[in-house]
Amino acid sequence: MNRRTVGVSVTSTTSYGPANFLQRSDFVGLLHENGSALAAYNASSIVKHIVHRIRKCGDPVEKYEHNRDFVAFVNLFADETQPLPANWQASGRNPTVFIDHNVRRTTLIDPRLPLPTVDRKRGRSAPPSRRHNLDKNGNLVDLASRTAEIAMLVEERLPELAPKIRKKLQLIERLGVVALTRLANDVDLITAISILDTDDSAGTSEFEEKLNHFYSSLQRSGYGKGPHKAKFQFSRSNLLQDAFDQILAADPQSLRKAKLSIAFDDEEGLDYGGPSRELFYLLSRELFHPYYGLFEYSAADQYTVQISQYSNLVQNELQW
């Protein structure tokens, strides 16, 4: 694995442990640069949950050192070509135990984790990074499309500045990019956008926590662990009805425990996860479409949906 180091390390290893490493502001970038670690992270909901707890809730790493998957994940970042830190010793293999004589404790986590670095050429603090106009999926969005949302948050949290900011937001709505360019360094507008950033990150954090808890619950309950497979074959042209008929006809207990194997008519191949993921994507797109009457748009200018007030008119609506 290629490792890139810029500048010099600024933190001593005796005070820098796995908790410091996982809580680094650039940890997500390091994760995506490490292919093996990224694969291990995406493959284990337990590892995701533990990393989330340490980063967001400040849980001590020692609480999770008994989890082999988590230990193996963290050790994928260790640089085994480097010597151990001073007063450290490695003993045994499979697993290797690391002994820290500085504090007289042992751990299974390799201490040779990447240290934070600093560029000596930098003579002053870096300016705060400008907000990138990206949505939560990383897609470029127009800030002007969120002026109503920003105005609402400002009314709640900065009522004394709300009138001034509202005028500037109205200017952005009317003039678009011209106004954005003119107000690029406006303090009031930057303050308002920072509130939007905070609100986004808080919502994302809450959603991630619920998602991780959901995955952990499935893992503990043994869902989809096998050893048997639940095999289904669907027609793409009649997917929703096919899925409704076949899935409801299957034994519920078998569905919970069996591994899912999906095939589509006239398409040969084995399901290693791709067809299953595609099935759920296609089903969700069909089922949540307001055309079927079960859901409706939550507002005229939004693409989020809610249960339709007329859904009880759909035949077998509770089974759907």
mmCIF file of C-alpha atoms in Angstrom:
data_model
loop_
_atom_site.group_PDB
_atom_site.id
_atom_site.type_symbol
_atom_site.label_atom_id
_atom_site.label_comp_id
_atom_site.label_asym_id
_atom_site.label_seq_id
_atom_site.Cartn_x
_atom_site.Cartn_y
_atom_site.Cartn_z
ATOM 1 C CA MET A 1 0.000 0.000 0.000
ATOM 2 C CA ASN A 2 1.387 3.448 -0.880
ATOM 3 C CA ARG A 3 1.597 5.793 2.072
ATOM 4 C CA ARG A 4 1.855 9.536 1.672
ATOM 5 C CA THR A 5 3.348 11.736 4.378
ATOM 6 C CA VAL A 6 3.424 15.526 4.309
ATOM 7 C CA GLY A 7 5.515 17.527 6.742
ATOM 8 C CA VAL A 8 6.508 16.089 10.117
ATOM 9 C CA SER A 9 4.600 14.361 12.889
ATOM 10 C CA VAL A 10 3.625 16.543 15.791
ATOM 11 C CA THR A 11 2.163 14.069 18.278
ATOM 12 C CA SER A 12 4.080 11.615 20.413
ATOM 13 C CA THR A 13 3.001 7.985 20.151
ATOM 14 C CA THR A 14 2.718 7.621 23.922
ATOM 15 C CA SER A 15 -0.163 10.123 23.936
ATOM 16 C CA TYR A 16 -1.570 9.205 20.539
ATOM 17 C CA GLY A 17 -3.692 6.073 20.448
ATOM 18 C CA PRO A 18 -6.429 4.512 18.301
ATOM 19 C CA ALA A 19 -9.072 6.832 19.763
ATOM 20 C CA ASN A 20 -7.114 9.893 18.607
ATOM 21 C CA PHE A 21 -6.659 8.299 15.197
ATOM 22 C CA LEU A 22 -10.354 7.454 14.732
ATOM 23 C CA GLN A 23 -11.418 10.932 15.873
ATOM 24 C CA ARG A 24 -9.160 12.735 13.406
ATOM 25 C CA SER A 25 -10.940 15.266 11.228
ATOM 26 C CA ASP A 26 -9.363 13.684 8.129
ATOM 27 C CA PHE A 27 -10.205 10.099 9.112
ATOM 28 C CA VAL A 28 -12.832 9.714 6.367
ATOM 29 C CA GLY A 29 -10.235 10.695 3.771
ATOM 30 C CA LEU A 30 -7.727 8.207 5.194
ATOM 31 C CA LEU A 31 -10.398 5.514 5.121
ATOM 32 C CA HIS A 32 -11.138 6.063 1.430
ATOM 33 C CA GLU A 33 -7.423 6.003 0.588
ATOM 34 C CA ASN A 34 -7.052 2.581 2.228
ATOM 35 C CA GLY A 35 -8.849 0.063 -0.004
ATOM 36 C CA SER A 36 -8.573 -2.884 2.397
ATOM 37 C CA ALA A 37 -9.859 -0.876 5.350
ATOM 38 C CA LEU A 38 -12.712 0.590 3.302
ATOM 39 C CA ALA A 39 -13.804 -2.903 2.206
ATOM 40 C CA ALA A 40 -13.706 -4.154 5.814
ATOM 41 C CA TYR A 41 -15.674 -1.109 6.969
ATOM 42 C CA ASN A 42 -18.411 -1.526 4.351
ATOM 43 C CA ALA A 43 -18.653 -5.281 4.985
ATOM 44 C CA SER A 44 -19.363 -5.031 8.724
ATOM 45 C CA SER A 45 -22.246 -3.131 10.280
ATOM 46 C CA ILE A 46 -20.688 -3.804 13.692
ATOM 47 C CA VAL A 47 -17.458 -2.027 12.712
ATOM 48 C CA LYS A 48 -19.485 0.904 11.358
ATOM 49 C CA HIS A 49 -21.417 1.116 14.614
ATOM 50 C CA ILE A 50 -18.269 1.000 16.770
ATOM 51 C CA VAL A 51 -16.483 3.661 14.702
ATOM 52 C CA HIS A 52 -19.585 5.852 14.912
ATOM 53 C CA ARG A 53 -19.750 5.449 18.706
ATOM 54 C CA ILE A 54 -16.082 6.374 19.119
ATOM 55 C CA ARG A 55 -16.187 9.339 16.720
ATOM 56 C CA LYS A 56 -19.571 10.813 17.620
ATOM 57 C CA CYS A 57 -20.125 9.724 21.234
ATOM 58 C CA GLY A 58 -16.554 9.550 22.521
ATOM 59 C CA ASP A 59 -16.755 5.912 23.628
ATOM 60 C CA PRO A 60 -13.380 4.556 24.841
ATOM 61 C CA VAL A 61 -11.641 2.207 22.408
ATOM 62 C CA GLU A 62 -10.968 -0.239 25.267
ATOM 63 C CA LYS A 63 -14.700 -0.968 25.355
ATOM 64 C CA TYR A 64 -14.469 -2.602 21.914
ATOM 65 C CA GLU A 65 -11.005 -4.203 21.935
ATOM 66 C CA HIS A 66 -12.597 -7.635 22.380
ATOM 67 C CA ASN A 67 -14.230 -7.351 18.931
ATOM 68 C CA ARG A 68 -11.963 -9.098 16.422
ATOM 69 C CA ASP A 69 -13.446 -7.399 13.364
ATOM 70 C CA PHE A 70 -12.906 -3.949 14.866
ATOM 71 C CA VAL A 71 -9.318 -4.725 15.902
ATOM 72 C CA ALA A 72 -8.542 -6.146 12.444
ATOM 73 C CA PHE A 73 -10.076 -3.042 10.821
ATOM 74 C CA VAL A 74 -7.957 -0.593 12.846
ATOM 75 C CA ASN A 75 -4.796 -2.642 12.284
ATOM 76 C CA LEU A 76 -5.244 -2.293 8.516
ATOM 77 C CA PHE A 77 -4.058 1.313 8.945
ATOM 78 C CA ALA A 78 -0.863 0.334 10.799
ATOM 79 C CA ASP A 79 2.429 0.689 8.937
ATOM 80 C CA GLU A 80 4.154 -2.622 9.659
ATOM 81 C CA THR A 81 7.298 -1.473 7.857
ATOM 82 C CA GLN A 82 7.985 0.950 10.706
ATOM 83 C CA PRO A 83 9.587 -0.020 14.043
ATOM 84 C CA LEU A 84 7.457 -0.091 17.167
ATOM 85 C CA PRO A 85 7.449 3.093 19.274
ATOM 86 C CA ALA A 86 9.882 3.403 22.164
ATOM 87 C CA ASN A 87 9.164 1.053 25.083
ATOM 88 C CA TRP A 88 6.707 -1.030 23.042
ATOM 89 C CA GLN A 89 7.047 -4.757 22.429
ATOM 90 C CA ALA A 90 5.204 -7.265 20.212
ATOM 91 C CA SER A 91 4.626 -10.796 21.423
ATOM 92 C CA GLY A 92 3.155 -13.875 19.723
ATOM 93 C CA ARG A 93 1.312 -14.251 16.434
ATOM 94 C CA ASN A 94 -2.355 -14.762 15.510
ATOM 95 C CA PRO A 95 -3.052 -12.654 17.408
ATOM 96 C CA THR A 96 -0.062 -10.448 18.064
ATOM 97 C CA VAL A 97 -0.181 -8.787 21.476
ATOM 98 C CA PHE A 98 1.392 -5.336 21.786
ATOM 99 C CA ILE A 99 2.841 -4.410 25.173
ATOM 100 C CA ASP A 100 3.160 -0.765 26.173
ATOM 101 C CA HIS A 101 5.794 -0.641 28.920
ATOM 102 C CA ASN A 102 5.184 3.091 29.343
ATOM 103 C CA VAL A 103 1.831 2.506 31.026
ATOM 104 C CA ARG A 104 2.148 -1.252 31.645
ATOM 105 C CA ARG A 105 -0.769 -2.426 29.534
ATOM 106 C CA THR A 106 -1.359 -4.756 26.606
ATOM 107 C CA THR A 107 -3.488 -4.317 23.510
ATOM 108 C CA LEU A 108 -4.257 -6.130 20.271
ATOM 109 C CA ILE A 109 -4.228 -2.847 18.335
ATOM 110 C CA ASP A 110 -0.983 -2.050 16.532
ATOM 111 C CA PRO A 111 0.386 1.306 17.791
ATOM 112 C CA ARG A 112 1.964 2.166 14.409
ATOM 113 C CA LEU A 113 -1.080 4.113 13.231
ATOM 114 C CA PRO A 114 -0.638 7.178 10.984
ATOM 115 C CA LEU A 115 0.264 10.249 13.027
ATOM 116 C CA PRO A 116 -1.200 13.677 12.272
ATOM 117 C CA THR A 117 1.204 15.858 10.335
ATOM 118 C CA VAL A 118 1.832 19.537 9.891
ATOM 119 C CA ASP A 119 3.486 21.435 7.065
ATOM 120 C CA ARG A 120 6.483 23.412 8.374
ATOM 121 C CA LYS A 121 6.119 25.926 5.552
ATOM 122 C CA ARG A 122 2.782 27.106 6.839
ATOM 123 C CA GLY A 123 3.315 30.295 8.824
ATOM 124 C CA ARG A 124 -0.273 30.888 9.888
ATOM 125 C CA SER A 125 -3.503 29.045 10.360
ATOM 126 C CA ALA A 126 -5.344 28.013 7.256
ATOM 127 C CA PRO A 127 -8.479 30.042 6.535
ATOM 128 C CA PRO A 128 -11.770 28.283 7.188
ATOM 129 C CA SER A 129 -12.769 26.164 4.239
ATOM 130 C CA ARG A 130 -15.499 27.583 2.073
ATOM 131 C CA ARG A 131 -18.724 25.622 2.040
ATOM 132 C CA HIS A 132 -18.912 23.345 -0.969
ATOM 133 C CA ASN A 133 -22.402 23.392 -2.406
ATOM 134 C CA LEU A 134 -22.901 19.634 -2.248
ATOM 135 C CA ASP A 135 -25.885 17.611 -1.158
ATOM 136 C CA LYS A 136 -25.552 14.602 1.165
ATOM 137 C CA ASN A 137 -24.829 12.337 -1.795
ATOM 138 C CA GLY A 138 -21.955 14.518 -2.987
ATOM 139 C CA ASN A 139 -23.875 16.099 -5.877
ATOM 140 C CA LEU A 140 -23.485 19.778 -6.778
ATOM 141 C CA VAL A 141 -26.546 21.787 -5.804
ATOM 142 C CA ASP A 142 -27.510 25.417 -6.161
ATOM 143 C CA LEU A 143 -27.465 27.317 -2.883
ATOM 144 C CA ALA A 144 -30.294 29.455 -4.198
ATOM 145 C CA SER A 145 -32.610 26.448 -4.020
ATOM 146 C CA ARG A 146 -32.226 26.331 -0.208
ATOM 147 C CA THR A 147 -32.906 29.967 0.632
ATOM 148 C CA ALA A 148 -36.276 29.152 2.225
ATOM 149 C CA GLU A 149 -34.647 26.529 4.433
ATOM 150 C CA ILE A 150 -31.879 28.936 5.474
ATOM 151 C CA ALA A 151 -34.402 31.684 6.238
ATOM 152 C CA MET A 152 -36.409 29.361 8.477
ATOM 153 C CA LEU A 153 -33.312 28.311 10.452
ATOM 154 C CA VAL A 154 -32.205 31.937 10.847
ATOM 155 C CA GLU A 155 -35.652 32.913 12.178
ATOM 156 C CA GLU A 156 -35.321 30.203 14.830
ATOM 157 C CA ARG A 157 -31.700 30.711 15.885
ATOM 158 C CA LEU A 158 -30.716 34.270 14.965
ATOM 159 C CA PRO A 159 -33.944 36.299 15.134
ATOM 160 C CA GLU A 160 -32.040 39.594 15.565
ATOM 161 C CA LEU A 161 -30.253 39.074 12.228
ATOM 162 C CA ALA A 162 -33.213 37.530 10.423
ATOM 163 C CA PRO A 163 -34.508 40.704 8.655
ATOM 164 C CA LYS A 164 -31.069 41.549 7.163
ATOM 165 C CA ILE A 165 -30.363 37.980 6.089
ATOM 166 C CA ARG A 166 -33.843 37.560 4.622
ATOM 167 C CA LYS A 167 -33.270 40.536 2.296
ATOM 168 C CA LYS A 168 -29.991 39.038 1.081
ATOM 169 C CA LEU A 169 -31.625 35.664 0.514
ATOM 170 C CA GLN A 170 -34.370 37.326 -1.525
ATOM 171 C CA LEU A 171 -31.667 39.005 -3.597
ATOM 172 C CA ILE A 172 -30.086 35.591 -4.251
ATOM 173 C CA GLU A 173 -33.463 34.198 -5.312
ATOM 174 C CA ARG A 174 -33.913 37.023 -7.839
ATOM 175 C CA LEU A 175 -30.381 37.391 -9.232
ATOM 176 C CA GLY A 176 -28.934 33.910 -8.696
ATOM 177 C CA VAL A 177 -25.197 33.582 -9.419
ATOM 178 C CA VAL A 178 -24.712 37.359 -9.724
ATOM 179 C CA ALA A 179 -25.929 37.877 -6.157
ATOM 180 C CA LEU A 180 -23.967 34.899 -4.873
ATOM 181 C CA THR A 181 -20.774 36.354 -6.340
ATOM 182 C CA ARG A 182 -21.491 39.770 -4.861
ATOM 183 C CA LEU A 183 -22.249 38.323 -1.396
ATOM 184 C CA ALA A 184 -19.525 35.668 -1.387
ATOM 185 C CA ASN A 185 -17.739 37.260 1.606
ATOM 186 C CA ASP A 186 -20.777 38.669 3.391
ATOM 187 C CA VAL A 187 -20.470 37.889 7.118
ATOM 188 C CA ASP A 188 -24.221 37.639 7.733
ATOM 189 C CA LEU A 189 -24.713 35.218 4.865
ATOM 190 C CA ILE A 190 -21.718 33.086 5.894
ATOM 191 C CA THR A 191 -23.184 32.894 9.411
ATOM 192 C CA ALA A 192 -26.528 31.760 8.014
ATOM 193 C CA ILE A 193 -24.908 29.094 5.837
ATOM 194 C CA SER A 194 -22.909 27.817 8.815
ATOM 195 C CA ILE A 195 -26.202 27.235 10.643
ATOM 196 C CA LEU A 196 -27.382 25.195 7.671
ATOM 197 C CA ASP A 197 -24.157 23.152 7.796
ATOM 198 C CA THR A 198 -24.649 22.485 11.513
ATOM 199 C CA ASP A 199 -28.254 21.471 10.972
ATOM 200 C CA ASP A 200 -27.267 19.119 8.124
ATOM 201 C CA SER A 201 -24.510 17.443 10.131
ATOM 202 C CA ALA A 202 -26.753 16.984 13.177
ATOM 203 C CA GLY A 203 -29.467 15.405 11.037
ATOM 204 C CA THR A 204 -26.951 13.179 9.283
ATOM 205 C CA SER A 205 -25.458 12.086 12.606
ATOM 206 C CA GLU A 206 -28.869 11.139 13.991
ATOM 207 C CA PHE A 207 -29.750 9.254 10.807
ATOM 208 C CA GLU A 208 -26.414 7.398 10.788
ATOM 209 C CA GLU A 209 -26.894 6.392 14.419
ATOM 210 C CA LYS A 210 -30.350 4.977 13.698
ATOM 211 C CA LEU A 211 -29.058 3.207 10.590
ATOM 212 C CA ASN A 212 -26.125 1.671 12.464
ATOM 213 C CA HIS A 213 -28.430 0.548 15.263
ATOM 214 C CA PHE A 214 -30.730 -1.056 12.688
ATOM 215 C CA TYR A 215 -27.844 -2.942 11.050
ATOM 216 C CA SER A 216 -26.557 -4.064 14.451
ATOM 217 C CA SER A 217 -30.009 -5.373 15.402
ATOM 218 C CA LEU A 218 -30.181 -7.414 12.197
ATOM 219 C CA GLN A 219 -26.693 -8.766 12.837
ATOM 220 C CA ARG A 220 -27.500 -9.816 16.411
ATOM 221 C CA SER A 221 -30.745 -11.489 15.337
ATOM 222 C CA GLY A 222 -28.972 -13.530 12.658
ATOM 223 C CA TYR A 223 -30.982 -12.165 9.734
ATOM 224 C CA GLY A 224 -29.795 -13.386 6.344
ATOM 225 C CA LYS A 225 -27.118 -15.670 7.793
ATOM 226 C CA GLY A 226 -28.275 -18.875 6.124
ATOM 227 C CA PRO A 227 -27.280 -21.608 5.633
ATOM 228 C CA HIS A 228 -30.250 -21.965 3.262
ATOM 229 C CA LYS A 229 -31.132 -19.631 0.397
ATOM 230 C CA ALA A 230 -34.464 -18.057 -0.442
ATOM 231 C CA LYS A 231 -34.540 -18.117 -4.243
ATOM 232 C CA PHE A 232 -36.858 -15.892 -6.256
ATOM 233 C CA GLN A 233 -37.161 -15.248 -9.985
ATOM 234 C CA PHE A 234 -39.009 -12.172 -11.167
ATOM 235 C CA SER A 235 -40.090 -10.618 -14.420
ATOM 236 C CA ARG A 236 -38.878 -7.048 -14.875
ATOM 237 C CA SER A 237 -42.038 -6.164 -16.776
ATOM 238 C CA ASN A 238 -44.267 -7.239 -13.866
ATOM 239 C CA LEU A 239 -41.829 -6.808 -10.994
ATOM 240 C CA LEU A 240 -44.041 -5.321 -8.300
ATOM 241 C CA GLN A 241 -46.835 -7.874 -8.616
ATOM 242 C CA ASP A 242 -44.364 -10.768 -8.966
ATOM 243 C CA ALA A 243 -42.567 -9.730 -5.801
ATOM 244 C CA PHE A 244 -45.836 -9.263 -3.918
ATOM 245 C CA ASP A 245 -47.124 -12.720 -4.850
ATOM 246 C CA GLN A 246 -43.890 -14.674 -4.330
ATOM 247 C CA ILE A 247 -42.592 -13.003 -1.178
ATOM 248 C CA LEU A 248 -45.920 -13.186 0.656
ATOM 249 C CA ALA A 249 -46.242 -16.852 -0.330
ATOM 250 C CA ALA A 250 -42.872 -17.708 1.263
ATOM 251 C CA ASP A 251 -42.473 -18.846 4.871
ATOM 252 C CA PRO A 252 -41.775 -15.734 7.026
ATOM 253 C CA GLN A 253 -39.276 -17.551 9.259
ATOM 254 C CA SER A 254 -37.313 -18.768 6.243
ATOM 255 C CA LEU A 255 -37.230 -15.245 4.821
ATOM 256 C CA ARG A 256 -35.692 -13.916 8.038
ATOM 257 C CA LYS A 257 -32.886 -16.455 8.254
ATOM 258 C CA ALA A 258 -32.155 -17.455 4.645
ATOM 259 C CA LYS A 259 -29.774 -15.690 2.305
ATOM 260 C CA LEU A 260 -31.554 -13.971 -0.544
ATOM 261 C CA SER A 261 -30.882 -15.132 -4.115
ATOM 262 C CA ILE A 262 -32.533 -13.109 -6.876
ATOM 263 C CA ALA A 263 -32.763 -13.812 -10.605
ATOM 264 C CA PHE A 264 -34.614 -12.020 -13.377
ATOM 265 C CA ASP A 265 -36.296 -13.715 -16.332
ATOM 266 C CA ASP A 266 -33.991 -14.312 -19.318
ATOM 267 C CA GLU A 267 -30.951 -13.134 -17.330
ATOM 268 C CA GLU A 268 -28.476 -15.829 -16.364
ATOM 269 C CA GLY A 269 -26.012 -15.384 -13.529
ATOM 270 C CA LEU A 270 -25.356 -15.829 -9.830
ATOM 271 C CA ASP A 271 -26.482 -13.421 -7.144
ATOM 272 C CA TYR A 272 -23.485 -12.199 -5.148
ATOM 273 C CA GLY A 273 -25.419 -9.173 -3.927
ATOM 274 C CA GLY A 274 -25.909 -7.142 -7.103
ATOM 275 C CA PRO A 275 -29.333 -8.462 -8.205
ATOM 276 C CA SER A 276 -30.599 -8.337 -4.598
ATOM 277 C CA ARG A 277 -29.606 -4.687 -4.216
ATOM 278 C CA GLU A 278 -31.119 -3.882 -7.604
ATOM 279 C CA LEU A 279 -34.359 -5.605 -6.598
ATOM 280 C CA PHE A 280 -34.787 -3.477 -3.472
ATOM 281 C CA TYR A 281 -33.939 -0.329 -5.399
ATOM 282 C CA LEU A 282 -36.505 -1.114 -8.107
ATOM 283 C CA LEU A 283 -39.161 -2.133 -5.580
ATOM 284 C CA SER A 284 -38.714 1.028 -3.516
ATOM 285 C CA ARG A 285 -38.912 3.174 -6.646
ATOM 286 C CA GLU A 286 -42.138 1.460 -7.696
ATOM 287 C CA LEU A 287 -43.788 1.106 -4.297
ATOM 288 C CA PHE A 288 -43.220 4.703 -3.176
ATOM 289 C CA HIS A 289 -44.366 6.169 -6.491
ATOM 290 C CA PRO A 290 -47.550 8.202 -5.905
ATOM 291 C CA TYR A 291 -49.015 6.547 -9.007
ATOM 292 C CA TYR A 292 -49.897 3.455 -6.955
ATOM 293 C CA GLY A 293 -51.845 5.431 -4.346
ATOM 294 C CA LEU A 294 -50.003 4.222 -1.238
ATOM 295 C CA PHE A 295 -47.885 7.369 -0.915
ATOM 296 C CA GLU A 296 -48.151 11.008 -1.932
ATOM 297 C CA TYR A 297 -45.700 13.888 -2.180
ATOM 298 C CA SER A 298 -45.343 15.638 1.179
ATOM 299 C CA ALA A 299 -45.426 19.049 -0.538
ATOM 300 C CA ALA A 300 -45.899 20.424 -4.030
ATOM 301 C CA ASP A 301 -42.256 21.518 -4.283
ATOM 302 C CA GLN A 302 -40.652 18.483 -2.622
ATOM 303 C CA TYR A 303 -39.852 14.940 -3.728
ATOM 304 C CA THR A 304 -40.184 13.413 -0.261
ATOM 305 C CA VAL A 305 -43.278 11.263 0.227
ATOM 306 C CA GLN A 306 -45.676 10.424 3.027
ATOM 307 C CA ILE A 307 -48.438 7.847 3.425
ATOM 308 C CA SER A 308 -51.385 8.906 1.301
ATOM 309 C CA GLN A 309 -54.638 9.763 3.047
ATOM 310 C CA TYR A 310 -56.338 7.630 0.383
ATOM 311 C CA SER A 311 -54.085 4.584 0.792
ATOM 312 C CA ASN A 312 -56.923 2.679 2.483
ATOM 313 C CA LEU A 313 -58.656 2.604 -0.900
ATOM 314 C CA VAL A 314 -55.868 0.426 -2.324
ATOM 315 C CA GLN A 315 -56.678 -3.278 -2.261
ATOM 316 C CA ASN A 316 -54.637 -5.157 0.400
ATOM 317 C CA GLU A 317 -52.921 -1.904 1.393
ATOM 318 C CA LEU A 318 -51.575 -3.305 4.679
ATOM 319 C CA GLN A 319 -50.003 -6.284 2.928
ATOM 320 C CA TRP A 320 -48.300 -3.951 0.478
#
